[in-house]
CSV table of C-alpha atoms in Angstrom, one decimal:
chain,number,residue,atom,x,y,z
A,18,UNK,CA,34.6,52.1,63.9
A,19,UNK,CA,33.7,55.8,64.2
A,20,UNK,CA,32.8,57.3,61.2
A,21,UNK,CA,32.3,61.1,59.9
A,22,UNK,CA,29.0,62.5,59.8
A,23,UNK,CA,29.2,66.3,61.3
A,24,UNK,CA,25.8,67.1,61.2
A,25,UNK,CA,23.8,64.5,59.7
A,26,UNK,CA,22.3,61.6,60.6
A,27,UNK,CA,24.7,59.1,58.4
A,28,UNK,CA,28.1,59.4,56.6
A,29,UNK,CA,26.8,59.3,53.2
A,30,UNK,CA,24.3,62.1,53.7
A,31,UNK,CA,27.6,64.1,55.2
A,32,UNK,CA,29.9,63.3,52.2
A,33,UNK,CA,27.3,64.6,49.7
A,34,UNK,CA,26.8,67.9,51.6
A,35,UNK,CA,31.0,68.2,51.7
A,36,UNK,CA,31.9,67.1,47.8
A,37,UNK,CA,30.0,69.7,46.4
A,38,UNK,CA,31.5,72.3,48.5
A,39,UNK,CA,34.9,70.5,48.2
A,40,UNK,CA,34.5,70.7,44.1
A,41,UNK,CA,33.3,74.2,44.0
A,42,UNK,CA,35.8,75.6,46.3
A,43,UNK,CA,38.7,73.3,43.7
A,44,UNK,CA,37.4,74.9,40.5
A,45,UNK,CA,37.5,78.1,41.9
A,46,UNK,CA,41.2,77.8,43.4
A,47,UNK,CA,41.6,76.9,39.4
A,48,UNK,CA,40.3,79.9,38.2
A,49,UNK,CA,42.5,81.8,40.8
A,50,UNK,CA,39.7,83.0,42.7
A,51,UNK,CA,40.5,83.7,46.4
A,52,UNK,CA,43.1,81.2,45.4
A,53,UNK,CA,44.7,81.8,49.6
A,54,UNK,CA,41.4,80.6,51.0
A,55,UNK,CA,39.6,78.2,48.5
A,56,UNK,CA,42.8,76.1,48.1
A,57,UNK,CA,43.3,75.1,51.6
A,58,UNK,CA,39.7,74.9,52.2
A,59,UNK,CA,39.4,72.7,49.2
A,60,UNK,CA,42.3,70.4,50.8
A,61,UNK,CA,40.9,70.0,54.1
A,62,UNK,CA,37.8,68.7,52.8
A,63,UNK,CA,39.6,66.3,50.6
A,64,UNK,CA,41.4,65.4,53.5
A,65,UNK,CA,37.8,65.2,55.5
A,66,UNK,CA,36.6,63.0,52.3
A,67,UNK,CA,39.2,60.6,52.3
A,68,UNK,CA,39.0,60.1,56.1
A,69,UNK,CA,35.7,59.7,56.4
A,70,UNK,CA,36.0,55.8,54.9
A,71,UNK,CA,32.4,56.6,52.9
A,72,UNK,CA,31.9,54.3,49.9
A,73,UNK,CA,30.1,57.3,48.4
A,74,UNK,CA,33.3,59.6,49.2
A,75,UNK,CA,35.8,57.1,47.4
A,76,UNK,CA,33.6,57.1,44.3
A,77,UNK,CA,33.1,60.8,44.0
A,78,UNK,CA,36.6,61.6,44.5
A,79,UNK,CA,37.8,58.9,42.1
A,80,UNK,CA,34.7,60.2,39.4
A,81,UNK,CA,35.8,64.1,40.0
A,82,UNK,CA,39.5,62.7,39.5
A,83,UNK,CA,39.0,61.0,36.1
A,84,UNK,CA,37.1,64.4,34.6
A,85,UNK,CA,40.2,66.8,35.9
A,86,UNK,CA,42.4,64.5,34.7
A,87,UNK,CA,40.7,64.3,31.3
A,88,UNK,CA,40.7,68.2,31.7
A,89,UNK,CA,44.0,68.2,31.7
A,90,UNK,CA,44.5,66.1,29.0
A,91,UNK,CA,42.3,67.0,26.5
A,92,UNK,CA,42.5,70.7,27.0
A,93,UNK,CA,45.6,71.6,28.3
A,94,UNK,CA,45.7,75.2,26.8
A,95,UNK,CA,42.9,76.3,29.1
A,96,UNK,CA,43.8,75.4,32.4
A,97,UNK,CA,47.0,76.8,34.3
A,98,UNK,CA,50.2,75.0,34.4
A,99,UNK,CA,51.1,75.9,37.5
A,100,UNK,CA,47.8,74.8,38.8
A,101,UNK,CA,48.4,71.0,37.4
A,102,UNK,CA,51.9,71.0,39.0
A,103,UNK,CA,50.4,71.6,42.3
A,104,UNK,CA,47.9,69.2,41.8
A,105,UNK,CA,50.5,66.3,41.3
A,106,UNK,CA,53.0,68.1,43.5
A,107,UNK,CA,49.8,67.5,46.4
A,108,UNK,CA,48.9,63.6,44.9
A,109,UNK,CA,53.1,62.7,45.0
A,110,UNK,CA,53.2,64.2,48.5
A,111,UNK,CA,50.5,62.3,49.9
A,112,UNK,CA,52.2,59.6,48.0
A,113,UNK,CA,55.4,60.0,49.9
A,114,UNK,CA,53.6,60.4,53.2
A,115,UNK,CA,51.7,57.4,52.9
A,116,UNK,CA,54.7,55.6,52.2
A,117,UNK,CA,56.6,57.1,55.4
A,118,UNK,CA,54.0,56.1,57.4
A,119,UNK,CA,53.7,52.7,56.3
A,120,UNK,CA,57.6,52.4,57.1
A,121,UNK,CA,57.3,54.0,60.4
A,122,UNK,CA,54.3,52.1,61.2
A,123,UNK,CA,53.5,48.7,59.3
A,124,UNK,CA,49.9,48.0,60.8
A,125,UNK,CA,48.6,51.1,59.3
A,126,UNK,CA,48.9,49.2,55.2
A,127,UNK,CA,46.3,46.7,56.9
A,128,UNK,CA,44.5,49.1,58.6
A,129,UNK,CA,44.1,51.2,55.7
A,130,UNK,CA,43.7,47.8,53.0
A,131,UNK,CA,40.8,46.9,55.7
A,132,UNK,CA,39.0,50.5,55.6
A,133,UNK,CA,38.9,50.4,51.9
A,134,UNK,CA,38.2,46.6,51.6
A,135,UNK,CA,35.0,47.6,53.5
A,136,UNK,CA,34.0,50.9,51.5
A,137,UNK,CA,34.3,49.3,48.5
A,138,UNK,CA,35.0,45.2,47.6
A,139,UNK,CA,33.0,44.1,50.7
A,140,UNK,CA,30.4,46.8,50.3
A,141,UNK,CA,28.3,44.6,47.3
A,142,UNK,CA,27.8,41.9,50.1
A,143,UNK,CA,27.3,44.0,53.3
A,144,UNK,CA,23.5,44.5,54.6
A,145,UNK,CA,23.9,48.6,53.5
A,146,UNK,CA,24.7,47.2,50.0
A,147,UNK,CA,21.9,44.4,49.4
A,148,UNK,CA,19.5,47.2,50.4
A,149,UNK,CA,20.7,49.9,48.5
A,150,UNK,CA,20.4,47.7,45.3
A,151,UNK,CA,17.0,46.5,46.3
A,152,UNK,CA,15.9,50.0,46.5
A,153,UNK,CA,17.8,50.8,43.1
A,154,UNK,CA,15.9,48.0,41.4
A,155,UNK,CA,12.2,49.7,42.4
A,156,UNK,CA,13.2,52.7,40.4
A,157,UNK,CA,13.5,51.0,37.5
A,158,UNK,CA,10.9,48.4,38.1
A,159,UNK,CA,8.3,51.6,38.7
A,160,UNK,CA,9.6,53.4,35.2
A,161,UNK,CA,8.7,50.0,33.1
A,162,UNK,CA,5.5,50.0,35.2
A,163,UNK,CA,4.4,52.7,34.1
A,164,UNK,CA,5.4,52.5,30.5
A,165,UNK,CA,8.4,55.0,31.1
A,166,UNK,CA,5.7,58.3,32.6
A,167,UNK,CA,6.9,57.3,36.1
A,168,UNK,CA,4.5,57.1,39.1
A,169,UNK,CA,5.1,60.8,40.7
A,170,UNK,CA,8.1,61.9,43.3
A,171,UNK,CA,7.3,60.7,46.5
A,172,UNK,CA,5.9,57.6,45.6
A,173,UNK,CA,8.7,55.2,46.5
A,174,UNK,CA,12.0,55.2,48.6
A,175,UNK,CA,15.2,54.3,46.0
A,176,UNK,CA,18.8,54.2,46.6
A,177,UNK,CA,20.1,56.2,43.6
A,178,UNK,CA,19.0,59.5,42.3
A,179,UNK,CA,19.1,58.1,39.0
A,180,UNK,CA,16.9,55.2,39.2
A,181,UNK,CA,14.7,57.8,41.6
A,182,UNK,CA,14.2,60.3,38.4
A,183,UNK,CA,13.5,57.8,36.0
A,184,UNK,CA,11.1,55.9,38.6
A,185,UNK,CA,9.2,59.1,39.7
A,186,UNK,CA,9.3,61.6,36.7
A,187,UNK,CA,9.7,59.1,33.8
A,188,UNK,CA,11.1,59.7,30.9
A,189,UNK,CA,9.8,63.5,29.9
A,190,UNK,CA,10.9,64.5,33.9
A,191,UNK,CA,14.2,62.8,33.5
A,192,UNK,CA,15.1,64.8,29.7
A,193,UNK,CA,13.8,68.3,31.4
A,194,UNK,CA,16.1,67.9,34.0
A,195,UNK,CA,18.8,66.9,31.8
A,196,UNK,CA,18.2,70.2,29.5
A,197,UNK,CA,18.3,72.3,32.8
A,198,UNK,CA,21.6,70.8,33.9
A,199,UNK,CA,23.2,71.2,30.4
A,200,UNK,CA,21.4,75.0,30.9
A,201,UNK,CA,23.5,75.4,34.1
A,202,UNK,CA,26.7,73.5,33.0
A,203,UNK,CA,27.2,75.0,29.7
A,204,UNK,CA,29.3,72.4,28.1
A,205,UNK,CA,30.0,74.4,24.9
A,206,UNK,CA,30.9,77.5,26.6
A,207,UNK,CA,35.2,78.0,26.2
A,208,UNK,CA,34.9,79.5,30.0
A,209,UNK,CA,33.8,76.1,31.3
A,210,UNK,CA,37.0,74.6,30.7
A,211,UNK,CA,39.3,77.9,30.7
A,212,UNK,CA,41.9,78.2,33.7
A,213,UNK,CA,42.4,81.8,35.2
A,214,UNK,CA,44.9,83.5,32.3
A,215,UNK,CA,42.1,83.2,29.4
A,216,UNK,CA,39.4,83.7,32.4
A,217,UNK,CA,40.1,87.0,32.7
A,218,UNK,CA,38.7,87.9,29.9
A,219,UNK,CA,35.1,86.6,31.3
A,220,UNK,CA,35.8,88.6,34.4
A,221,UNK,CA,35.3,87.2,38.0
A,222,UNK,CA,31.5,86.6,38.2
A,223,UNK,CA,31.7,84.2,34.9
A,224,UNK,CA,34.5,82.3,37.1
A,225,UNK,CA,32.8,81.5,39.6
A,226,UNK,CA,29.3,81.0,38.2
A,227,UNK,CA,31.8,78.0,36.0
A,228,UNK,CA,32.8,76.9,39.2
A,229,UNK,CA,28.9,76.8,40.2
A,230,UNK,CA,28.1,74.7,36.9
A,231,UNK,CA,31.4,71.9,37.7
A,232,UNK,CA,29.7,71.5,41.3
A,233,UNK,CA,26.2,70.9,40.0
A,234,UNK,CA,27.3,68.3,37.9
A,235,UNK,CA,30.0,66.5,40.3
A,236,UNK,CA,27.3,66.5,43.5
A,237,UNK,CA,25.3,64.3,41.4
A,238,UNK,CA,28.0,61.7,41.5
A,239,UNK,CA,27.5,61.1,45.1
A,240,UNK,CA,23.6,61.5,45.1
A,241,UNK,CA,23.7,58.5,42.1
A,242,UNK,CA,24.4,56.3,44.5
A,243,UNK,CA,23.5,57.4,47.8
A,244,UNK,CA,20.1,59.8,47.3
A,245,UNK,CA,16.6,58.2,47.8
A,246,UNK,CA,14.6,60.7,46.2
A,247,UNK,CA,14.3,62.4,42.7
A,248,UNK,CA,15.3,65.7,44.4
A,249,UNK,CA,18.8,66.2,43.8
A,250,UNK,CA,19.1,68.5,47.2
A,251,UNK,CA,19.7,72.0,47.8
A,252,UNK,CA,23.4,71.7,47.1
A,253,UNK,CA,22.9,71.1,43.5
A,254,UNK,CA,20.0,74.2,43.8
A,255,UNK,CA,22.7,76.7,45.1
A,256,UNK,CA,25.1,75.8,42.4
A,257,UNK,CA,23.4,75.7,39.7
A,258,UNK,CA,21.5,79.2,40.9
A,259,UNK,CA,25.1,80.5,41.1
A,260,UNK,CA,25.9,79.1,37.6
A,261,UNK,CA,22.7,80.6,35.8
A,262,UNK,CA,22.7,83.9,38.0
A,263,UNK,CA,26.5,84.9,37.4
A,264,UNK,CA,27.0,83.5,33.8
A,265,UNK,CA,23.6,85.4,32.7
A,266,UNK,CA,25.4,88.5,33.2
A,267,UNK,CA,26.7,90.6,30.5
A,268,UNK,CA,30.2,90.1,29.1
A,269,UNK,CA,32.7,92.6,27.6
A,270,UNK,CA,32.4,92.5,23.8
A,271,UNK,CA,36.5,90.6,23.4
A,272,UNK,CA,34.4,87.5,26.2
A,273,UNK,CA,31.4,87.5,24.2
A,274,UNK,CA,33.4,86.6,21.0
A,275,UNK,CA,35.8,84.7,23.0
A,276,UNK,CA,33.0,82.2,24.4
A,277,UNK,CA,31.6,81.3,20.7
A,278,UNK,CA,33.1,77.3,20.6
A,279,UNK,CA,35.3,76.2,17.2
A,280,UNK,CA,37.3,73.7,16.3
A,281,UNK,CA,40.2,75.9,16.1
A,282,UNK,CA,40.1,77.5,20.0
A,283,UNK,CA,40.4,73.4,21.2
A,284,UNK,CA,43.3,72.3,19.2
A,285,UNK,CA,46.8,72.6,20.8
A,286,UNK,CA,49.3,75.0,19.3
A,287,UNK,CA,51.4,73.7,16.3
A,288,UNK,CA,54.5,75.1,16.3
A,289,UNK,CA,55.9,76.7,13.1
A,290,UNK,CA,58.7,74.9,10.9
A,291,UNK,CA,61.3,77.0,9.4
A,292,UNK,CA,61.7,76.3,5.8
């Protein structure tokens, strides 16, 4: 089977270089930034994603799926309707056009059953998956070791960037990387979650420097699994340099107040009773 791998050497070095960009390029078509050219760009590397029958793709875009969806959910007020109606408009059309093409062609429901079977169910028992957890397992066998100060970066090959951190930086490394992601991310910021009508407020560059933050935390889904070394790459650098550069900037005096979290900006709208 011919797989994806554009430049690299393996598929799952490929997929981790394309879902960052494919998450960035999503939260800024959210934010209505460039919203002609980060949208289709963001679709053709979902497309790339899902066709490139990676493990590590299914599992990022299924991880990046669950957090939109609980986006959507929990915080429906700051993200644009019309933004979720394309996003299921997209999901019920692919829907559809699997479903045509299963009709037109049968073999392609065990073709694709197959693909996924092997990405995924068979992938525990397949040679790349006994080695992958072998390698997981030194991580953590190097972190008890050394009675949780790890034994350096560099000093051992894992499987997961996880069991790499904790392995190689122990557990003072692993917290000060933790603080520097929540630095970047800025969960309690209101323009981390805000769709592009309250984002206007925060101007363009705090837009994008959000969209920077989403795809620092999302690439670390596929390096969890995939990445041998504490070094989460220089995706996750770029983004979260974006992130701290743009969101650093000053902001309009109505943004600055607007960013201050409370229990009141996150509840829904009640409507008022006449009585």
């Amino acid at each position: 089977m011919v797989r994806l791998t554009g430049i690299f050497t393996e598929p799952s070095a490929y997929v981790g270089f394309a879902f960052g960009w494919f998450v960035f390029l999503l939260e800024c078509w959210l934010r209505d930034i460039l919203p002609r050219r980060t949208g289709p760009a963001a679709l053709a590397l979902a497309l790339v994603l899902f066709f490139s029958t990676s493990s590590t793709a299914y599992l990022g875009l299924g991880g990046y799926g669950i957090i939109v969806g609980l986006r959507l959910l929990l915080a429906p007020q700051h993200l644009d309707a019309r933004k979720g109606l394309t996003l299921a408009g997209a999901a019920l059309a692919l829907l559809i056009a699997v479903c045509a093409l299963a009709f037109l062609w049968p073999a392609f429901i065990d073709l694709m059953s197959t693909i996924l079977r092997r990405a995924t169910i068979d992938k525990q028992d397949s040679e790349s998956g006994i080695q992958r957890a072998f390698w997981a397992r030194i991580g953590i066998d190097a972190f008890f070791a050394s009675y949780g100060i790890g034994i350096g970066p560099g000093s051992f090959r894992s499987s997961s960037f996880v069991t790499a951190m904790l392995g190689s930086t122990g557990l003072i490394g692993s917290l000060a990387f933790l603080a520097h992601l929540a630095r970047a991310f800025r969960p309690l910021r209101i323009s981390t979650y805000c769709g592009p009508r309250l984002g206007r407020q925060f101007g363009e560059n705090t837009m994008i420097g959000a969209a920077g933050g989403w795809a620092a935390l999302c690439v670390l889904i596929p390096a969890a699994v995939v990445s041998p070394t504490c070094d989460p790459g220089g995706d996750f650098a770029v983004f979260a340099a974006i992130s701290l550069a743009l969101r650093s900037l000053p902001l309009p005096r109505a943004a600055a107040v607007a960013q201050r979290p409370s229990v009141a900006t996150w509840r829904r709208p009640v409507p008022a009773h006449s009585g």
